[in-house]
Coordinates of C-alpha atoms and ligand atoms in Angstrom, one line a residue:
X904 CA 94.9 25.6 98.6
X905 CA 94.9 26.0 94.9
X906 CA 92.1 27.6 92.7
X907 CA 91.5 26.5 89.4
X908 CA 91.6 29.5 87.3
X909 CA 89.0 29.4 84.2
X910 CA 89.6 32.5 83.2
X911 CA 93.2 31.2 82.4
X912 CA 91.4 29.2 79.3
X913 CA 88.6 31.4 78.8
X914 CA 88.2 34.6 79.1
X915 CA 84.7 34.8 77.9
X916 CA 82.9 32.3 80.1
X917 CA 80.4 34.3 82.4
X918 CA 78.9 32.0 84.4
X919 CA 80.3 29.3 85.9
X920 CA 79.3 26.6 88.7
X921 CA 82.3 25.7 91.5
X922 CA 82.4 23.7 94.8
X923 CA 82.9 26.4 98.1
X924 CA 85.9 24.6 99.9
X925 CA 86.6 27.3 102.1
X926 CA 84.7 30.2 104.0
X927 CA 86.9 32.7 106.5
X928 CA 85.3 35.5 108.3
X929 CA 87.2 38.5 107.3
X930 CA 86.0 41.8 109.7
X931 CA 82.8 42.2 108.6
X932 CA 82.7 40.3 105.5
X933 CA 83.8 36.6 104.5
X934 CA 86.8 35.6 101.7
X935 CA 85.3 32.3 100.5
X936 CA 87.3 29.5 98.4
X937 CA 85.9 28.1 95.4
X938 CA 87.6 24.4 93.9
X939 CA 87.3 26.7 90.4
X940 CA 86.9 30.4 89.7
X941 CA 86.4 32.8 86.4
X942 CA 86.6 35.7 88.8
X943 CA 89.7 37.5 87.9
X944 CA 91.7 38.8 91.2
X945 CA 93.6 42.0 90.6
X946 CA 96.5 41.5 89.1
X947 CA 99.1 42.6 86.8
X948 CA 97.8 46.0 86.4
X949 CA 94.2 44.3 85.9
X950 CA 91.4 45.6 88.7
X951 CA 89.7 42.8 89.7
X952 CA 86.0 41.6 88.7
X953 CA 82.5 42.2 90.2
X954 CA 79.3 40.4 90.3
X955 CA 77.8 37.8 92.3
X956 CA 78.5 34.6 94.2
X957 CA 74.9 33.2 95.0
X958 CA 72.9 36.3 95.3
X959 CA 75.7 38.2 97.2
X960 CA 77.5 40.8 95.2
X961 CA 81.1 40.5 95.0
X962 CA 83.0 43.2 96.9
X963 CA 86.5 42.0 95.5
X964 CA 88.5 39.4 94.7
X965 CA 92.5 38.6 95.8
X966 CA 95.1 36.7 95.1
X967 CA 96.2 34.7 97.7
X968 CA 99.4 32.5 96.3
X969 CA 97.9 30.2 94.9
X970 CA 94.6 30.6 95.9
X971 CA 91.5 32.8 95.0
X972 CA 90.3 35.0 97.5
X973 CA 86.5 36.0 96.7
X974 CA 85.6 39.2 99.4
X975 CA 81.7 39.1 100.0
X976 CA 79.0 41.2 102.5
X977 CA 77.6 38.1 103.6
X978 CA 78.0 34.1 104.1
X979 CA 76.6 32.5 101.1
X980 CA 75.3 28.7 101.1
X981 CA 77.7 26.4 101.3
X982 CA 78.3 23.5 98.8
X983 CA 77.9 24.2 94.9
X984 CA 77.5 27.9 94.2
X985 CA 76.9 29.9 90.5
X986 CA 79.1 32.7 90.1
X987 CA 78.1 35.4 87.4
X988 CA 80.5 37.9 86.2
X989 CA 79.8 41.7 85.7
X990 CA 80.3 41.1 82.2
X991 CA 80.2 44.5 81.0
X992 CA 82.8 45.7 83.4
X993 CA 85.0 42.8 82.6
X994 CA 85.1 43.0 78.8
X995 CA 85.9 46.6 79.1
X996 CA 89.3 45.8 81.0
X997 CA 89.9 43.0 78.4
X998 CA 89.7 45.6 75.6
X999 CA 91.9 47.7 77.9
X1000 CA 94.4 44.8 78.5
X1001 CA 94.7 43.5 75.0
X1002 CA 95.2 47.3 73.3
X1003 CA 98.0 47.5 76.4
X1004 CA 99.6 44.4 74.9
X1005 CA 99.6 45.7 71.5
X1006 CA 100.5 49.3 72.3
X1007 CA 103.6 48.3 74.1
X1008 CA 104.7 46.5 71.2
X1009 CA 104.2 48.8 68.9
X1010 CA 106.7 51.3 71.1
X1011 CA 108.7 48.4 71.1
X1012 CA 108.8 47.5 67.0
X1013 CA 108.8 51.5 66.3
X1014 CA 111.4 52.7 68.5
X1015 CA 112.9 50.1 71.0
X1016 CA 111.1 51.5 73.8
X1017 CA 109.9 48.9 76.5
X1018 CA 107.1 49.1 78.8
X1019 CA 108.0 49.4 82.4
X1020 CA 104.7 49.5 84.1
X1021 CA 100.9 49.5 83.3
X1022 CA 98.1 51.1 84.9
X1023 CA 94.3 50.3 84.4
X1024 CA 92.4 53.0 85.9
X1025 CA 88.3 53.9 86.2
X1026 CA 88.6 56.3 83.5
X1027 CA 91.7 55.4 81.5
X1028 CA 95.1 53.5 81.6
X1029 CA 99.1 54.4 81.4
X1030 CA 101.9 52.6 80.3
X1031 CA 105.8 54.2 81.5
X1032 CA 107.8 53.9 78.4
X1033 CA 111.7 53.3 80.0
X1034 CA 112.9 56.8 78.1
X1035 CA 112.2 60.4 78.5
X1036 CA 113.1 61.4 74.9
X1037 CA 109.6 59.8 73.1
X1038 CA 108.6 62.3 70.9
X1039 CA 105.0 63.0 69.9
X1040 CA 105.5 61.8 66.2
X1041 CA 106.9 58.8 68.0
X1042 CA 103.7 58.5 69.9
X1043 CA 101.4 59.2 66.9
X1044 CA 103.0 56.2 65.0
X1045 CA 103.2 54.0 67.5
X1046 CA 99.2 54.3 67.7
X1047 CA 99.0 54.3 64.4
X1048 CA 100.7 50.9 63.9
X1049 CA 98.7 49.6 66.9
X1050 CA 95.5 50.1 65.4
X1051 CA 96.6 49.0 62.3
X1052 CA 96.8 45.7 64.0
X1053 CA 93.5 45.9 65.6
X1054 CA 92.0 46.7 62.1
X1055 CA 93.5 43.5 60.9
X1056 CA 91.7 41.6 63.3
X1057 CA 94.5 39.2 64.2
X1058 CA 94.1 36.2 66.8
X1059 CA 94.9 36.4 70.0
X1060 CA 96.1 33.0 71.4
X1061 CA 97.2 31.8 74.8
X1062 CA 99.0 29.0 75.5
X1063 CA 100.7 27.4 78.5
X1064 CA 105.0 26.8 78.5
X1065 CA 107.1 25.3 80.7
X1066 CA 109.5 27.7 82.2
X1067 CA 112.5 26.1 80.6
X1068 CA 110.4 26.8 77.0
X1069 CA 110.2 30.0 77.7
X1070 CA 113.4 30.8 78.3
X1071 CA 114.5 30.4 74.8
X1072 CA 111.7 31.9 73.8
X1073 CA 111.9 35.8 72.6
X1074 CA 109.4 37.3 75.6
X1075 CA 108.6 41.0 74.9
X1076 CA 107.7 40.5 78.6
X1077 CA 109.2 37.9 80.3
X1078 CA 107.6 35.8 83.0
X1079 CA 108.4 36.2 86.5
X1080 CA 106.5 33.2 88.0
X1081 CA 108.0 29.9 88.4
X1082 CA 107.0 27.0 86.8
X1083 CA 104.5 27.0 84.1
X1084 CA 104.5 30.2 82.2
X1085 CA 100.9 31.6 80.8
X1086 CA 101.6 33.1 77.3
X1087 CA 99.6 35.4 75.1
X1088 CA 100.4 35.4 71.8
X1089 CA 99.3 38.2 69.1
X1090 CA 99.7 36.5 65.5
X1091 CA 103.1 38.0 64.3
X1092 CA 103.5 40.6 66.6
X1093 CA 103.6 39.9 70.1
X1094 CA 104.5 37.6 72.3
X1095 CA 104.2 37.9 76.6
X1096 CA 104.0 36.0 79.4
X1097 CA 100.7 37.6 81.6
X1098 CA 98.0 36.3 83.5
X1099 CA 95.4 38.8 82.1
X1100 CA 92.2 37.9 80.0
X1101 CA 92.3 38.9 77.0
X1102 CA 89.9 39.6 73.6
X1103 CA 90.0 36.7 71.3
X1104 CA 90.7 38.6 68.3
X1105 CA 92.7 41.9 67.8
X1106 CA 89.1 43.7 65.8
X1107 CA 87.5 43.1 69.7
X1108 CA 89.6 45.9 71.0
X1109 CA 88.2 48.4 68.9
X1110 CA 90.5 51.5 68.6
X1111 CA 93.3 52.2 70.6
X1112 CA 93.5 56.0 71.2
X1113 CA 96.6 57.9 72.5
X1114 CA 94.9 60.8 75.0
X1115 CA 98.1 62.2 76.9
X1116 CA 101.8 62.1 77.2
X1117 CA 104.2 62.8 79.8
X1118 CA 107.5 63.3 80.6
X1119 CA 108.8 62.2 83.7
X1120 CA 112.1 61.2 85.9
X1121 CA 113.4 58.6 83.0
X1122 CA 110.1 58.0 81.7
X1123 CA 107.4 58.6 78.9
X1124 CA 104.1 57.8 80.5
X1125 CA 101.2 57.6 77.6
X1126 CA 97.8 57.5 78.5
X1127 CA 95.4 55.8 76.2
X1128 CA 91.9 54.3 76.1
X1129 CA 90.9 51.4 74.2
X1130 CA 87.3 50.0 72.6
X1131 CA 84.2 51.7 74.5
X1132 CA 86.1 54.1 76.5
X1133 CA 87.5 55.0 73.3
X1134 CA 83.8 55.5 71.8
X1135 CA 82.9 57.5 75.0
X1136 CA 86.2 60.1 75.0
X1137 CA 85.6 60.6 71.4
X1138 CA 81.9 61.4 71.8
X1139 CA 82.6 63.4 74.8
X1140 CA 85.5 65.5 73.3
X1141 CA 83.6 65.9 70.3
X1142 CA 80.2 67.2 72.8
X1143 CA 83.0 69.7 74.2
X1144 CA 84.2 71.5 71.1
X1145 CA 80.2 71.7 69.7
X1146 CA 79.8 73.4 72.9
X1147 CA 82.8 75.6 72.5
X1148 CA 81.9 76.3 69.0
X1149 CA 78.2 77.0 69.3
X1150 CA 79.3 79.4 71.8
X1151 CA 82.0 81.6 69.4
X1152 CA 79.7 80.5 66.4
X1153 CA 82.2 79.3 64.2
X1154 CA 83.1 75.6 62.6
X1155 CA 84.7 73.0 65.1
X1156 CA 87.9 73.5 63.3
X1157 CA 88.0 77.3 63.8
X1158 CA 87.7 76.8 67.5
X1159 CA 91.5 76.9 68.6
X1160 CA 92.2 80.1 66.3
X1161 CA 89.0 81.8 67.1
X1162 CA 89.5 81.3 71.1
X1163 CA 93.2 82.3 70.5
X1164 CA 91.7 86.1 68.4
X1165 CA 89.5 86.6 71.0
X1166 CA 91.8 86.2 74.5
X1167 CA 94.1 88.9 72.0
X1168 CA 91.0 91.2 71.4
X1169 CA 89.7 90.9 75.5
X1170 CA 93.4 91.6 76.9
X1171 CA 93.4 94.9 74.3
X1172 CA 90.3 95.7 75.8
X1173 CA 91.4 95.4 79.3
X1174 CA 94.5 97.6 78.1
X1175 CA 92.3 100.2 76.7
X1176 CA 89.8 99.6 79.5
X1177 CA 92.6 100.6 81.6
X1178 CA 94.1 103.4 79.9
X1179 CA 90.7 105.1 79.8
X1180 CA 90.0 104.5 83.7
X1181 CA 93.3 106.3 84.2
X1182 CA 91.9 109.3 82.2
X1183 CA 88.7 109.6 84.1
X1184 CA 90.0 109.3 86.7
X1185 CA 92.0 112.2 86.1
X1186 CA 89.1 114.0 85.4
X1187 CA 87.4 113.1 88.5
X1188 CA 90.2 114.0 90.6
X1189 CA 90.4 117.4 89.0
X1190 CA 86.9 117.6 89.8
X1191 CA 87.3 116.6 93.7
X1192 CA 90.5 118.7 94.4
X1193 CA 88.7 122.0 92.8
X1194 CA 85.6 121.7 95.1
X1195 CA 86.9 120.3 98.4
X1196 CA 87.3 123.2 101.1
X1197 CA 91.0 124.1 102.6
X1198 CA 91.1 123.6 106.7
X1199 CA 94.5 125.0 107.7
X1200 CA 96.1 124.8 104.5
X1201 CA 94.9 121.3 103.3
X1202 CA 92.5 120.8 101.3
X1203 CA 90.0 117.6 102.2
X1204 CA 88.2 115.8 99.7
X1205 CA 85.7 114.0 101.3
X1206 CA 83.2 112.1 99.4
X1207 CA 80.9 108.5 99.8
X1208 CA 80.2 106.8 96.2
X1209 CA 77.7 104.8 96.0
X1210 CA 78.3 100.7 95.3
X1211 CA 79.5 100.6 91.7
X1212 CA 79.9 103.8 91.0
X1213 CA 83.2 104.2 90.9
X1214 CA 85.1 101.4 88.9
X1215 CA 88.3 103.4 88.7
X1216 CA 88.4 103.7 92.6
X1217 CA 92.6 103.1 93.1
X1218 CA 92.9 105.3 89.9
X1219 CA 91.3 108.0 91.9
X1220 CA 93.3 107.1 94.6
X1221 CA 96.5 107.4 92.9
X1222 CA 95.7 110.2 90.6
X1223 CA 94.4 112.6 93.8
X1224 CA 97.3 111.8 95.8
X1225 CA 99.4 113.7 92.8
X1226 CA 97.8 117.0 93.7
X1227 CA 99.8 119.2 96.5
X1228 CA 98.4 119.5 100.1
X1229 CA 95.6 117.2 99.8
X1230 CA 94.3 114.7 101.8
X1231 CA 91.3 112.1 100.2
X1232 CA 88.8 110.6 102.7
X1233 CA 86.9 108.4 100.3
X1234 CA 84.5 105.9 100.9
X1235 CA 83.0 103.1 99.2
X1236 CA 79.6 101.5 99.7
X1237 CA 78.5 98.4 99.0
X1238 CA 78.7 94.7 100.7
X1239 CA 81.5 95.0 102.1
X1240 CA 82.0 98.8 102.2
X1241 CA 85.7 100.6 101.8
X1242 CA 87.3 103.3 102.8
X1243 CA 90.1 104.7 101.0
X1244 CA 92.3 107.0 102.8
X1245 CA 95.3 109.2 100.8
X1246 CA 97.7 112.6 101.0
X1247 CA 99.5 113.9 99.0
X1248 CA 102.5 112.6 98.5
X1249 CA 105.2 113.3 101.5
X1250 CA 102.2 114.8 103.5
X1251 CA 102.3 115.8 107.2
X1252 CA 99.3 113.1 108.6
X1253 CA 99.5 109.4 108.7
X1254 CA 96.9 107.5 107.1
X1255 CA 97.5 104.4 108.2
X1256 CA 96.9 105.7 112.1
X1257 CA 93.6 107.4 110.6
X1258 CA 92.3 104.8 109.6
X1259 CA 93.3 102.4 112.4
X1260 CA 91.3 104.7 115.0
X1261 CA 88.3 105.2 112.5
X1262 CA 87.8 101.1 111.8
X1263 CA 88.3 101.1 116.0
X1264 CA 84.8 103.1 116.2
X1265 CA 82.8 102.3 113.2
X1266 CA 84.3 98.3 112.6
X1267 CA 85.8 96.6 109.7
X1268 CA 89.9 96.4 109.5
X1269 CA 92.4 97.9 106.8
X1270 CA 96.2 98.9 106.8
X1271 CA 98.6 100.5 104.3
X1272 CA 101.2 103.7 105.0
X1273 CA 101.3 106.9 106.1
X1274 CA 100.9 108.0 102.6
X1275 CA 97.7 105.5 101.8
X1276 CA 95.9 103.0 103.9
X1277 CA 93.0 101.0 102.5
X1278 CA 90.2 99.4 104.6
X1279 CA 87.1 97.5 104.7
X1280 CA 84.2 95.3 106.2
X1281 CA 82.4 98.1 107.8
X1282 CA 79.0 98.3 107.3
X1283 CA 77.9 100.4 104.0
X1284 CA 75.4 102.7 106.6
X1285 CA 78.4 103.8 108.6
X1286 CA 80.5 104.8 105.3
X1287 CA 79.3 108.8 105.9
X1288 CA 80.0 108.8 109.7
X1289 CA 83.2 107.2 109.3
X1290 CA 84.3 109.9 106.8
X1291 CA 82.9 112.6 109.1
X1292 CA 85.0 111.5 111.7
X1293 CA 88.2 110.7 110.0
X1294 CA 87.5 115.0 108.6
X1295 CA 87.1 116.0 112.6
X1296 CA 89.6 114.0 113.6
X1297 CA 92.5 115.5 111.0
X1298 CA 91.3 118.8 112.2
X1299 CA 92.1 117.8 115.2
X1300 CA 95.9 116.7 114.1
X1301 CA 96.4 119.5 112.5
X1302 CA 95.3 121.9 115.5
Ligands
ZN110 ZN1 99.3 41.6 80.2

């Protein structure tokens, strides 16, 4: 069975009338055969088309050889049935297609780099350049002679060749079908065999606009957008940077260097944040040490801040822990609560054991050394007991 392919010859016919010749149930859904089709079938890095056959919505449409799969919800009527192409969808991948075509030989003309594959996706499409070494200048002027050809608004012709033609012919990309060859020809630039559809003039694409490259395995692979997807990037980029800029309140173009001064001014902050946290919590610590009672020689600090208190919490950990024959038994409220439990470095008890047998009574879980053990996930009304009992229960280890 072989379709006759209108979209071969016209890329810009949306409705069209054909003969059903064939109906298969396919799981749920039917593939149906039309004597003609403009529907294009995915292909050749092409999605396929939507709209309707009848009044049922196309779901997709295949190749099959040389046939034309259609994929649809429902049976539709047999006999003669319109089909109507989701034109707005379709004339976005034609823009797509024909900036591919032109984009690929510009990388070709500027620096002998051929296209190895092409990608149309939902939001934007690739092509992998057959070297790792393209350069961003490279890119730039690749796009930059592209659009020059779209701004000259050159004709975009297709024509059919017999495969013998076409082999004499200079092919940017060669055919692999047999038999007749399907040729698209930009005026004094291009020339490939492809089975896409395709703008009628070079102006129809619009812009062609370079968004990303990559370096991979072998390969250079540039994203780009073309026509309204273009439009849309541009608008949305531009929406971004307002944003960014309204926030900092500076020009668009001071938005790079003013975002750069202030991640420098915020990480000195943190430093000095830092440094100062250190210092107080010196203080504190002096504080603590001086006013915590001795039991057998130690002195216990024993103290429950309250949620937020306490920012510098491990520097008063750290800083308490330099102070001889010590042991801290601080605690943390707040969802979840913590517990913070330290001696003096080298001391005689074993934190980590503390705290193990005080989480056992009062919940939550924790860890660290015999030096320092940090827990949590107790409940914030049980911070005070818990201290109370990790104080009784050092007396007792020291006894
Ligand atoms: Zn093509």
């Amino acid at each position: 069975m072989k379709t006759e392919r209108l979209y071969y010859t016209d890329s810009y016919l949306r409705e069209f009338e054909a003969q059903i010749v064939g109906i298969a149930q396919a799981g749920a859904g039917f593939r149906v055969y039309l004597d003609r089709t403009a529907f294009y079938p995915e292909s050749g890095g092409q999605p396929a088309d939507r709209g309707r056959l009848g009044e049922v919505p196309l779901l997709n449409v295949e190749n099959e050889g040389e046939a034309v799969a259609h994929l649809l919800g429902a049976r539709p009527a047999d006999g003669v049935v319109r089909g109507v192409i989701d034109w707005k969808r379709r004339f976005d991948h034609m823009q797509q297609h024909t900036g591919q075509h032109i984009l690929s030989a510009a990388f070709e003309k500027r620096g002998d780099y051929k296209t190895v594959s092409f990608h149309m996706g939902d939001e934007s499409s690739t092509i992998d350049l057959d070297s790792d070494r393209v350069s961003r200048p490279q890119v730039q002027a690749a796009e930059e002679s592209a659009n020059e050809v779209v701004f000259e608004d050159r004709p975009v012709k297709i024509c059919f060749k017999s495969e013998e033609e076409t082999s004499a012919m200079k092919l940017r990309k060669p055919s692999e079908r047999k038999g007749e060859v399907r040729l698209v020809e930009i005026a004094d630039f291009d020339l490939s065999a492809c089975g896409g559809t395709h703008v009628s003039r070079t102006g129809a694409v619009g812009l062609i606009l370079v968004r990303k490259m990559d370096h991979t395995k072998g390969m250079t692979r540039v994203e780009f957008v073309c026509g309204g997807r273009a439009l849309r990037k541009a608008r949305n980029d531009y929406l971004t940077l307002a944003d960014a800029a309204l926030e900092l309140s500076a020009p668009l173009v001071n938005v790079p260097a003013l975002a750069r001064k202030r991640g420098e001014e915020l990480r000195e902050s943190l430093r000095i944040r830092e440094k100062l946290l250190g210092q107080l919590a010196e203080y504190r610590a002096r504080e603590l040490f001086d006013s915590a009672p001795v039991k057998n020689g130690l002195r216990i600090v024993r103290k429950a801040f309250a949620a937020g208190e306490i920012p510098e919490i491990k520097h008063l950990i750290n800083a308490l822990a330099g102070f001889p024959a010590m042991v801290a038994l601080v605690g943390v409220r707040g969802r979840p609560a913590g517990l913070y439990f330290a001696q003096s470095r080298g001391g005689g008890c074993d934190m980590a054991a503390l705290l193990k047998r005080v989480t056992e009574r009062f919940g939550g879980k924790g860890g660290g050394t015999r030096d320092s053990a940090q827990g949590g996930g107790l409940e914030e009304s049980r911070i005070e007991d818990a201290l109370i009992l990790a104080e009784s229960l050092l007396a007792g280890d020291a006894e």
